XYZ file of C-alpha atoms in Angstrom:
329
model
C -28.910 -23.929 -20.944
C -27.671 -20.268 -22.547
C -24.712 -18.363 -20.727
C -23.970 -14.247 -22.058
C -20.450 -13.615 -22.843
C -19.180 -9.672 -22.499
C -18.440 -8.984 -26.684
C -17.680 -5.163 -26.360
C -16.739 -2.776 -23.390
C -16.806 1.012 -24.151
C -15.879 4.599 -21.505
C -16.132 7.567 -21.980
C -14.419 10.063 -19.512
C -15.471 13.945 -19.909
C -12.153 16.155 -20.491
C -11.740 18.170 -17.829
C -8.616 17.034 -14.953
C -8.985 18.400 -12.035
C -5.443 17.825 -9.779
C -4.344 17.224 -6.000
C -2.717 20.778 -6.905
C -6.338 22.537 -7.863
C -8.942 20.068 -5.649
C -7.038 20.842 -2.811
C -7.007 25.161 -3.364
C -10.439 25.158 -2.847
C -10.639 22.706 -0.011
C -8.247 23.667 1.929
C -6.375 20.450 2.670
C -3.271 19.339 1.189
C -2.292 17.086 -1.721
C -0.804 14.845 0.222
C -3.617 13.790 2.765
C -5.382 13.860 -0.108
C -2.657 11.113 -1.490
C -2.317 9.343 2.005
C -6.035 9.521 3.043
C -7.840 8.166 -0.444
C -4.537 7.478 -2.962
C -6.150 9.866 -5.694
C -3.882 12.286 -7.512
C -6.764 13.305 -10.666
C -10.270 13.009 -11.520
C -12.770 14.164 -14.125
C -15.255 16.686 -13.699
C -18.461 16.762 -16.025
C -18.730 19.896 -18.280
C -21.894 22.289 -17.051
C -24.577 21.198 -18.958
C -22.865 17.850 -19.749
C -25.999 15.275 -18.092
C -25.101 11.649 -17.283
C -27.392 10.027 -19.408
C -24.991 12.173 -22.720
C -21.977 10.511 -20.974
C -23.529 6.976 -20.833
C -24.718 7.571 -24.941
C -20.785 7.794 -25.961
C -20.112 4.527 -23.615
C -22.223 2.352 -24.946
C -21.305 3.666 -28.347
C -18.184 2.545 -28.128
C -18.838 -0.732 -26.367
C -21.476 -1.452 -29.291
C -19.262 -1.166 -32.138
C -16.438 -2.866 -29.702
C -18.849 -5.542 -30.628
C -19.300 -5.599 -33.340
C -22.702 -4.528 -33.649
C -24.756 -1.715 -34.676
C -27.093 -0.059 -32.586
C -30.390 -1.181 -33.292
C -28.752 -5.117 -32.575
C -29.822 -3.986 -28.880
C -32.870 -5.499 -27.690
C -32.508 -4.120 -23.721
C -30.651 -1.900 -21.820
C -29.125 -1.911 -18.086
C -28.221 1.888 -16.922
C -26.830 1.719 -12.873
C -26.491 5.628 -11.846
C -27.003 7.177 -8.411
C -26.828 10.373 -10.180
C -29.663 10.607 -13.250
C -29.918 13.391 -14.934
C -33.557 14.114 -13.019
C -34.856 13.232 -10.011
C -37.358 11.416 -11.889
C -37.984 9.951 -14.454
C -34.734 7.527 -14.710
C -31.479 8.379 -17.091
C -32.699 5.450 -19.200
C -35.159 7.117 -20.696
C -32.938 10.496 -21.791
C -30.405 7.130 -22.804
C -32.765 5.647 -25.180
C -33.683 8.275 -26.134
C -30.394 9.696 -27.401
C -29.521 6.121 -29.549
C -32.619 6.869 -30.741
C -33.692 3.660 -30.145
C -37.324 3.441 -29.238
C -38.050 -0.374 -29.976
C -36.177 -1.124 -26.149
C -36.833 -0.959 -22.948
C -34.670 0.031 -20.708
C -34.210 -0.538 -16.476
C -32.101 1.839 -13.977
C -30.836 0.349 -11.547
C -29.763 2.124 -8.282
C -27.728 0.269 -6.035
C -24.979 2.657 -6.161
C -21.304 1.786 -5.747
C -22.648 -1.595 -6.711
C -24.627 -1.029 -9.110
C -22.269 -2.495 -12.160
C -22.181 -5.861 -10.384
C -26.027 -6.152 -9.769
C -27.095 -4.855 -13.261
C -24.552 -7.298 -14.800
C -26.356 -10.556 -12.916
C -29.593 -9.804 -13.624
C -28.155 -8.822 -17.843
C -26.820 -12.309 -17.975
C -30.074 -13.662 -16.109
C -31.932 -12.262 -19.139
C -30.129 -13.908 -21.235
C -30.555 -17.081 -20.254
C -33.835 -16.981 -19.971
C -33.633 -16.332 -23.896
C -35.800 -13.185 -23.359
C -33.145 -11.239 -24.376
C -29.628 -11.694 -27.104
C -27.802 -8.515 -26.691
C -28.165 -6.551 -23.685
C -25.746 -3.429 -22.732
C -24.799 -2.368 -19.147
C -24.618 0.807 -18.410
C -22.822 2.892 -15.298
C -22.207 6.758 -15.193
C -22.390 9.009 -12.880
C -21.914 13.209 -12.331
C -20.487 13.782 -9.021
C -18.508 16.560 -9.538
C -21.546 18.767 -9.381
C -22.833 18.589 -5.798
C -19.167 18.394 -4.479
C -17.459 21.530 -5.917
C -18.026 24.091 -3.231
C -15.289 24.578 0.133
C -17.509 23.934 2.337
C -18.536 20.507 1.392
C -16.540 17.453 3.505
C -13.603 17.600 2.611
C -13.450 13.135 2.653
C -15.885 13.132 0.563
C -15.261 15.201 -1.979
C -11.702 15.029 -2.704
C -13.356 10.598 -3.402
C -15.839 11.080 -6.190
C -14.577 12.101 -9.946
C -17.255 11.904 -13.319
C -17.007 9.523 -15.701
C -18.907 5.995 -18.051
C -18.605 2.419 -18.894
C -20.831 -0.035 -20.952
C -19.695 -3.706 -21.689
C -22.282 -5.551 -24.206
C -23.554 -9.019 -23.152
C -24.288 -11.503 -25.948
C -25.519 -15.338 -26.209
C -22.261 -18.039 -25.856
C -22.023 -21.580 -25.502
C -19.238 -20.739 -22.103
C -20.940 -18.516 -18.451
C -19.746 -15.708 -18.374
C -20.623 -15.687 -14.672
C -19.476 -18.525 -13.249
C -20.623 -18.145 -9.623
C -22.367 -14.360 -7.825
C -23.201 -13.559 -4.518
C -24.620 -9.634 -3.967
C -25.883 -8.576 -0.631
C -27.608 -5.955 0.559
C -27.749 -4.063 4.787
C -30.248 -1.500 4.956
C -28.698 -0.712 8.804
C -25.835 0.880 7.321
C -27.753 3.169 4.622
C -27.465 6.654 6.808
C -23.672 6.478 6.591
C -22.997 7.190 3.450
C -26.447 9.082 1.981
C -27.398 12.245 0.500
C -30.180 13.613 2.598
C -32.014 15.934 -0.106
C -34.607 15.006 -1.578
C -36.733 13.140 1.545
C -40.053 11.507 0.499
C -41.492 12.089 4.009
C -40.484 15.472 5.026
C -43.152 18.486 4.166
C -41.558 20.642 1.990
C -38.561 18.899 0.409
C -36.983 21.564 0.625
C -36.141 24.591 3.117
C -34.091 27.825 3.592
C -32.455 26.137 6.081
C -31.690 23.091 4.105
C -29.668 24.728 2.115
C -27.715 26.715 4.707
C -27.334 23.453 6.866
C -25.472 21.767 2.988
C -28.002 19.043 3.654
C -27.388 18.971 -0.372
C -24.197 17.789 -0.390
C -23.669 13.979 0.298
C -21.930 12.710 3.739
C -20.123 9.520 5.431
C -19.181 8.592 8.424
C -15.387 7.559 6.509
C -14.602 4.617 8.935
C -17.191 3.184 9.182
C -17.580 2.791 5.551
C -13.910 2.157 5.371
C -14.096 -1.263 8.205
C -17.211 -2.319 6.671
C -16.153 -2.207 3.361
C -12.376 -4.730 3.973
C -14.777 -6.599 5.648
C -17.245 -7.641 3.234
C -15.089 -6.906 0.350
C -12.928 -9.603 2.122
C -15.815 -12.097 2.794
C -17.636 -11.714 -0.608
C -14.263 -12.294 -2.015
C -13.853 -15.181 -0.800
C -17.351 -16.396 -0.937
C -17.684 -16.276 -4.684
C -14.882 -17.984 -5.471
C -15.104 -21.179 -2.994
C -18.684 -20.729 -4.649
C -17.472 -21.754 -8.056
C -15.217 -24.542 -6.915
C -11.463 -22.287 -7.418
C -9.451 -21.444 -4.841
C -7.922 -17.395 -4.707
C -4.301 -18.493 -6.713
C -6.389 -20.116 -9.574
C -8.146 -16.281 -9.728
C -6.213 -13.817 -12.769
C -7.305 -10.823 -11.783
C -9.259 -8.514 -9.443
C -11.179 -5.560 -10.413
C -12.810 -3.935 -6.980
C -14.437 -1.433 -6.965
C -12.572 1.813 -6.767
C -14.152 3.859 -3.947
C -10.370 3.909 -2.107
C -6.955 2.700 -3.003
C -6.630 2.182 1.558
C -9.455 0.260 1.204
C -8.406 -2.488 -2.046
C -4.857 -2.765 -0.935
C -6.127 -3.473 3.103
C -8.423 -6.428 0.950
C -5.666 -7.209 -1.343
C -3.327 -8.050 1.468
C -6.209 -10.207 3.432
C -6.641 -11.885 0.660
C -2.639 -12.802 0.567
C -2.888 -11.541 -3.182
C 0.385 -10.458 -4.572
C 0.188 -6.120 -6.256
C 0.032 -7.409 -10.029
C -3.193 -9.186 -9.535
C -5.009 -5.879 -8.046
C -6.175 -3.384 -11.107
C -6.407 0.634 -10.124
C -7.381 3.223 -11.651
C -8.613 5.291 -8.441
C -5.022 6.927 -8.787
C -6.914 9.135 -12.094
C -10.397 8.639 -11.798
C -11.803 8.971 -8.342
C -14.450 6.581 -7.244
C -16.793 6.689 -10.059
C -19.197 4.199 -8.288
C -21.381 2.325 -10.525
C -19.185 2.941 -13.756
C -16.085 2.332 -11.264
C -15.713 -1.989 -12.869
C -16.587 -1.147 -15.799
C -14.092 1.967 -16.360
C -11.487 -0.291 -14.745
C -11.991 -3.344 -16.946
C -12.063 -1.011 -20.652
C -8.155 0.683 -18.731
C -7.181 -2.593 -18.093
C -7.241 -3.947 -21.390
C -5.724 -1.371 -22.409
C -3.377 -1.185 -20.860
C -2.696 -5.289 -21.665
C -3.631 -6.501 -17.986
C -6.939 -7.700 -18.829
C -7.207 -11.182 -21.250
C -9.651 -12.939 -22.866
C -9.568 -16.471 -21.376
C -8.512 -15.177 -17.864
C -10.409 -15.740 -14.043
C -11.714 -12.251 -13.335
C -12.432 -11.310 -9.667
C -15.229 -8.394 -9.542
C -16.344 -7.367 -5.746
C -17.320 -4.230 -4.527
C -18.864 -2.320 -1.091
C -20.960 1.167 -1.494
C -23.824 3.652 -0.349
C -27.060 1.134 1.132
C -24.526 -0.749 2.297
C -25.140 -2.709 -0.964
C -21.587 -5.050 -1.903
C -21.294 -8.173 -3.798
C -18.890 -9.731 -6.019
C -18.850 -12.186 -9.397
C -15.675 -14.489 -10.582
C -16.071 -14.523 -14.288
C -14.717 -15.830 -17.325
C -13.345 -12.485 -19.624
């Protein structure tokens, strides 16, 4: 058997910090209202002209340097995002061109908030297959360009931020992923979505669509909240049990950073102490596919994530998609 390990990690955050004070003025809501609903106090917004692939490239460079590699050592890239630079092609091709890696293949993954976990499982499997040896997995998102308007659904606008993070995987004699579980329930797809573009419609976009703000994401917040708590709790238990471990054996939980209230509810249902859950949503917002790797980078910087630890990763997002993985960091 051949396994993978996380050899390096990297992240990139846009310079612009958007506080609740600033956002609250444009949305007509108070700072306290935002904190109470989601726990977020500030988030980062990409600059005008800054693209998803360009942000991802910075995260890749950091991850490669952290692993002690050169860019030329990468032989496969998996890029998870729900906010590509263009409707098509995927951002992977732009990333490959920015990095000057014309000799390697890139895969685009569209599993929204669960995209990083799906990509990590795929990358681990590709290394186990002996087809690839050094793979970079990236999550990168720019949400702000379709959120920063006063008429936006306020419950959506306060949640999201921009950012990118990457992990570099290489061959290991010991397994990285001890167990994993990936799920989809497409019956929930319309509860958190961006309606445009809709392929079955002609034309794709009409003046009425713009007047009705259909280019803005919509969400049934309560339905998403309740389902996220249920599935993240159940998946956390199942992946730990599948690995032959107990929840008490887990050193750290790094959940998808969608909403602090969701994560705290999951923690209480798992009967785990606060110090075993890492959160950075307070200053980053929900960066969807980037949220777990970004949290891992910052947990390591804070001295919370350490080598040898048993770490539980768990996510839930649009689709509905969700999953979990128990890893040995």
